[in-house]
PDB file of C-alpha atoms in Angstrom:
ATOM      1  CA  MET A  10      79.389 135.087 112.701  1.00 78.00           C
ATOM      2  CA  LYS A  11      82.601 133.550 113.969  1.00 86.00           C
ATOM      3  CA  VAL A  12      82.735 130.739 116.500  1.00 91.00           C
ATOM      4  CA  THR A  13      85.039 131.347 119.440  1.00 92.00           C
ATOM      5  CA  ALA A  14      86.822 128.847 121.662  1.00 94.00           C
ATOM      6  CA  GLU A  15      84.585 130.014 124.516  1.00 95.00           C
ATOM      7  CA  LYS A  16      81.403 129.369 122.512  1.00 93.00           C
ATOM      8  CA  ASN A  17      82.660 125.940 121.455  1.00 94.00           C
ATOM      9  CA  GLU A  18      83.429 125.091 125.093  1.00 96.00           C
ATOM     10  CA  GLN A  19      80.043 126.359 126.270  1.00 96.00           C
ATOM     11  CA  VAL A  20      78.203 124.143 123.779  1.00 96.00           C
ATOM     12  CA  ALA A  21      80.513 121.177 124.438  1.00 97.00           C
ATOM     13  CA  ASN A  22      79.579 121.306 128.141  1.00 98.00           C
ATOM     14  CA  MET A  23      75.818 121.447 127.549  1.00 98.00           C
ATOM     15  CA  ILE A  24      73.920 118.315 128.553  1.00 98.00           C
ATOM     16  CA  PHE A  25      72.341 116.550 125.580  1.00 98.00           C
ATOM     17  CA  ALA A  26      69.341 115.502 127.723  1.00 98.00           C
ATOM     18  CA  SER A  27      68.601 119.163 128.520  1.00 98.00           C
ATOM     19  CA  ILE A  28      68.312 120.065 124.813  1.00 97.00           C
ATOM     20  CA  TYR A  29      66.641 116.886 123.569  1.00 98.00           C
ATOM     21  CA  PRO A  30      63.121 117.762 124.916  1.00 98.00           C
ATOM     22  CA  HIS A  31      63.293 121.066 123.006  1.00 97.00           C
ATOM     23  CA  TYR A  32      63.978 119.152 119.786  1.00 97.00           C
ATOM     24  CA  VAL A  33      61.038 116.819 120.471  1.00 97.00           C
ATOM     25  CA  ASN A  34      58.633 119.638 121.383  1.00 97.00           C
ATOM     26  CA  ARG A  35      59.577 121.690 118.346  1.00 96.00           C
ATOM     27  CA  LEU A  36      59.117 118.734 116.029  1.00 96.00           C
ATOM     28  CA  GLU A  37      55.821 117.581 117.522  1.00 96.00           C
ATOM     29  CA  LYS A  38      54.382 121.114 117.294  1.00 97.00           C
ATOM     30  CA  ASN A  39      55.111 120.931 113.572  1.00 96.00           C
ATOM     31  CA  GLY A  40      53.607 117.498 112.954  1.00 96.00           C
ATOM     32  CA  ARG A  41      56.826 115.483 113.089  1.00 96.00           C
ATOM     33  CA  THR A  42      57.645 112.657 115.490  1.00 95.00           C
ATOM     34  CA  LYS A  43      60.250 111.608 118.008  1.00 96.00           C
ATOM     35  CA  GLU A  44      60.826 108.541 115.817  1.00 96.00           C
ATOM     36  CA  GLU A  45      61.815 110.809 112.924  1.00 96.00           C
ATOM     37  CA  LEU A  46      64.183 112.674 115.251  1.00 97.00           C
ATOM     38  CA  HIS A  47      65.773 109.382 116.261  1.00 97.00           C
ATOM     39  CA  GLN A  48      66.069 108.413 112.619  1.00 96.00           C
ATOM     40  CA  VAL A  49      68.100 111.517 111.770  1.00 96.00           C
ATOM     41  CA  ILE A  50      70.157 111.226 114.982  1.00 97.00           C
ATOM     42  CA  GLN A  51      70.961 107.645 114.005  1.00 97.00           C
ATOM     43  CA  TRP A  52      71.921 108.727 110.486  1.00 96.00           C
ATOM     44  CA  LEU A  53      74.213 111.474 111.831  1.00 97.00           C
ATOM     45  CA  THR A  54      75.767 109.625 114.795  1.00 98.00           C
ATOM     46  CA  GLY A  55      75.196 105.898 114.321  1.00 97.00           C
ATOM     47  CA  PHE A  56      73.335 105.725 117.676  1.00 98.00           C
ATOM     48  CA  ASP A  57      70.340 103.399 117.682  1.00 97.00           C
ATOM     49  CA  GLU A  58      67.229 103.917 119.811  1.00 96.00           C
ATOM     50  CA  ASN A  59      68.687 102.104 122.841  1.00 97.00           C
ATOM     51  CA  ARG A  60      71.945 104.042 122.701  1.00 98.00           C
ATOM     52  CA  ILE A  61      70.106 107.374 122.441  1.00 98.00           C
ATOM     53  CA  ARG A  62      68.008 106.455 125.482  1.00 97.00           C
ATOM     54  CA  LYS A  63      71.142 105.444 127.445  1.00 98.00           C
ATOM     55  CA  LEU A  64      72.941 108.699 126.568  1.00 98.00           C
ATOM     56  CA  LEU A  65      69.884 110.646 127.728  1.00 98.00           C
ATOM     57  CA  GLN A  66      69.778 108.717 131.026  1.00 98.00           C
ATOM     58  CA  GLU A  67      73.511 109.232 131.584  1.00 98.00           C
ATOM     59  CA  LYS A  68      73.080 112.979 130.996  1.00 98.00           C
ATOM     60  CA  VAL A  69      76.164 113.141 128.783  1.00 98.00           C
ATOM     61  CA  THR A  70      77.526 116.430 127.494  1.00 98.00           C
ATOM     62  CA  PHE A  71      77.565 117.223 123.801  1.00 98.00           C
ATOM     63  CA  ARG A  72      81.340 116.697 123.977  1.00 98.00           C
ATOM     64  CA  THR A  73      80.822 113.087 125.081  1.00 98.00           C
ATOM     65  CA  PHE A  74      77.834 112.609 122.777  1.00 98.00           C
ATOM     66  CA  PHE A  75      79.841 113.519 119.679  1.00 97.00           C
ATOM     67  CA  LYS A  76      83.053 111.872 120.915  1.00 97.00           C
ATOM     68  CA  GLU A  77      81.203 108.539 121.050  1.00 97.00           C
ATOM     69  CA  ALA A  78      79.408 109.130 117.737  1.00 97.00           C
ATOM     70  CA  LYS A  79      80.493 107.627 114.459  1.00 97.00           C
ATOM     71  CA  LEU A  80      79.673 110.616 112.268  1.00 96.00           C
ATOM     72  CA  HIS A  81      78.100 109.728 108.942  1.00 96.00           C
ATOM     73  CA  PRO A  82      80.573 110.122 106.056  1.00 94.00           C
ATOM     74  CA  ASN A  83      78.147 112.466 104.293  1.00 93.00           C
ATOM     75  CA  ALA A  84      77.661 114.773 107.290  1.00 94.00           C
ATOM     76  CA  HIS A  85      79.941 117.293 105.579  1.00 93.00           C
ATOM     77  CA  LEU A  86      77.139 117.742 103.019  1.00 93.00           C
ATOM     78  CA  ILE A  87      75.024 119.468 105.689  1.00 95.00           C
ATOM     79  CA  LYS A  88      75.224 123.120 104.727  1.00 94.00           C
ATOM     80  CA  GLY A  89      73.368 126.327 105.347  1.00 94.00           C
ATOM     81  CA  VAL A  90      72.749 128.822 108.097  1.00 93.00           C
ATOM     82  CA  ILE A  91      71.579 127.822 111.545  1.00 92.00           C
ATOM     83  CA  CYS A  92      71.529 130.087 114.608  1.00 84.00           C
ATOM     84  CA  GLY A  93      73.299 132.762 112.578  1.00 88.00           C
ATOM     85  CA  TYR A  94      76.245 130.536 111.669  1.00 90.00           C
ATOM     86  CA  ARG A  95      76.991 129.219 108.186  1.00 95.00           C
ATOM     87  CA  ILE A  96      77.811 125.583 108.965  1.00 95.00           C
ATOM     88  CA  GLU A  97      80.336 125.089 106.192  1.00 94.00           C
ATOM     89  CA  ASP A  98      82.297 128.140 107.441  1.00 94.00           C
ATOM     90  CA  ILE A  99      82.724 126.834 111.001  1.00 95.00           C
ATOM     91  CA  GLU A 100      86.385 125.963 111.453  1.00 94.00           C
ATOM     92  CA  ASP A 101      87.250 122.303 112.031  1.00 90.00           C
ATOM     93  CA  LYS A 102      88.980 123.183 115.311  1.00 94.00           C
ATOM     94  CA  PHE A 103      85.493 123.872 116.715  1.00 96.00           C
ATOM     95  CA  GLN A 104      84.370 120.311 116.000  1.00 95.00           C
ATOM     96  CA  VAL A 105      81.789 119.946 118.781  1.00 96.00           C
ATOM     97  CA  TYR A 106      80.131 123.225 117.874  1.00 96.00           C
ATOM     98  CA  LYS A 107      80.024 122.285 114.203  1.00 96.00           C
ATOM     99  CA  ARG A 108      78.517 118.879 114.943  1.00 97.00           C
ATOM    100  CA  CYS A 109      75.875 120.448 117.199  1.00 96.00           C
ATOM    101  CA  ARG A 110      74.966 122.754 114.348  1.00 96.00           C
ATOM    102  CA  TYR A 111      74.717 119.729 112.046  1.00 97.00           C
ATOM    103  CA  LEU A 112      72.140 118.252 114.413  1.00 97.00           C
ATOM    104  CA  ASP A 113      70.310 121.574 114.745  1.00 96.00           C
ATOM    105  CA  LYS A 114      70.148 121.875 110.950  1.00 96.00           C
ATOM    106  CA  LEU A 115      68.698 118.367 110.601  1.00 96.00           C
ATOM    107  CA  VAL A 116      66.036 119.183 113.208  1.00 96.00           C
ATOM    108  CA  ASP A 117      65.305 122.455 111.414  1.00 96.00           C
ATOM    109  CA  GLU A 118      64.853 120.614 108.122  1.00 96.00           C
ATOM    110  CA  LEU A 119      62.441 118.158 109.776  1.00 96.00           C
ATOM    111  CA  VAL A 120      60.435 121.065 111.221  1.00 96.00           C
ATOM    112  CA  LYS A 121      60.240 122.675 107.784  1.00 95.00           C
ATOM    113  CA  GLY A 122      58.748 119.488 106.344  1.00 94.00           C
ATOM    114  CA  ARG A 123      61.714 118.260 104.353  1.00 93.00           C
ATOM    115  CA  LYS A 124      61.515 114.575 103.480  1.00 91.00           C
ATOM    116  CA  ILE A 125      63.659 112.205 105.533  1.00 89.00           C
ATOM    117  CA  GLU A 126      65.285 110.894 102.354  1.00 88.00           C
ATOM    118  CA  LYS A 127      66.531 114.400 101.528  1.00 90.00           C
ATOM    119  CA  ILE A 128      67.674 115.079 105.088  1.00 91.00           C
ATOM    120  CA  MET A 129      69.830 111.959 105.061  1.00 88.00           C
ATOM    121  CA  ARG A 130      72.090 113.275 102.347  1.00 85.00           C
ATOM    122  CA  LYS A 131      73.370 111.019  99.675  1.00 71.00           C
ATOM    123  CA  LYS A 132      76.465 112.063  97.836  1.00 58.00           C
ATOM    124  CA  ILE A 133      75.834 112.363  94.123  1.00 51.00           C
ATOM    125  CA  ILE A 134      78.581 110.801  92.044  1.00 48.00           C
TER     126      ILE A 134
END
């Protein structure tokens, strides 16, 4: 599927705090924890526990969430299909959408039981 400017804008305007409980519920139903979620969010964005909590309280949009993030240099290694979109095929001009799909993919990998060490990709030299 192709991402459109409208879809990118729709996702960019979504409130992170409205999606976050869905991540937590999905993970906890599959035996994973909120702490593990925070660990992968920190790896992807650089946000520590306090910063995540503050962003949730401020009800920031995904646009703001990812604008303030310091994306991990290995985030580009996140590949695969999520929500019908092949992440590596999402055009760079749809940056917010792509970054949201990065986060969705990390959550999906946690749900599927992948080890944290594998989720936090390390570039092989």
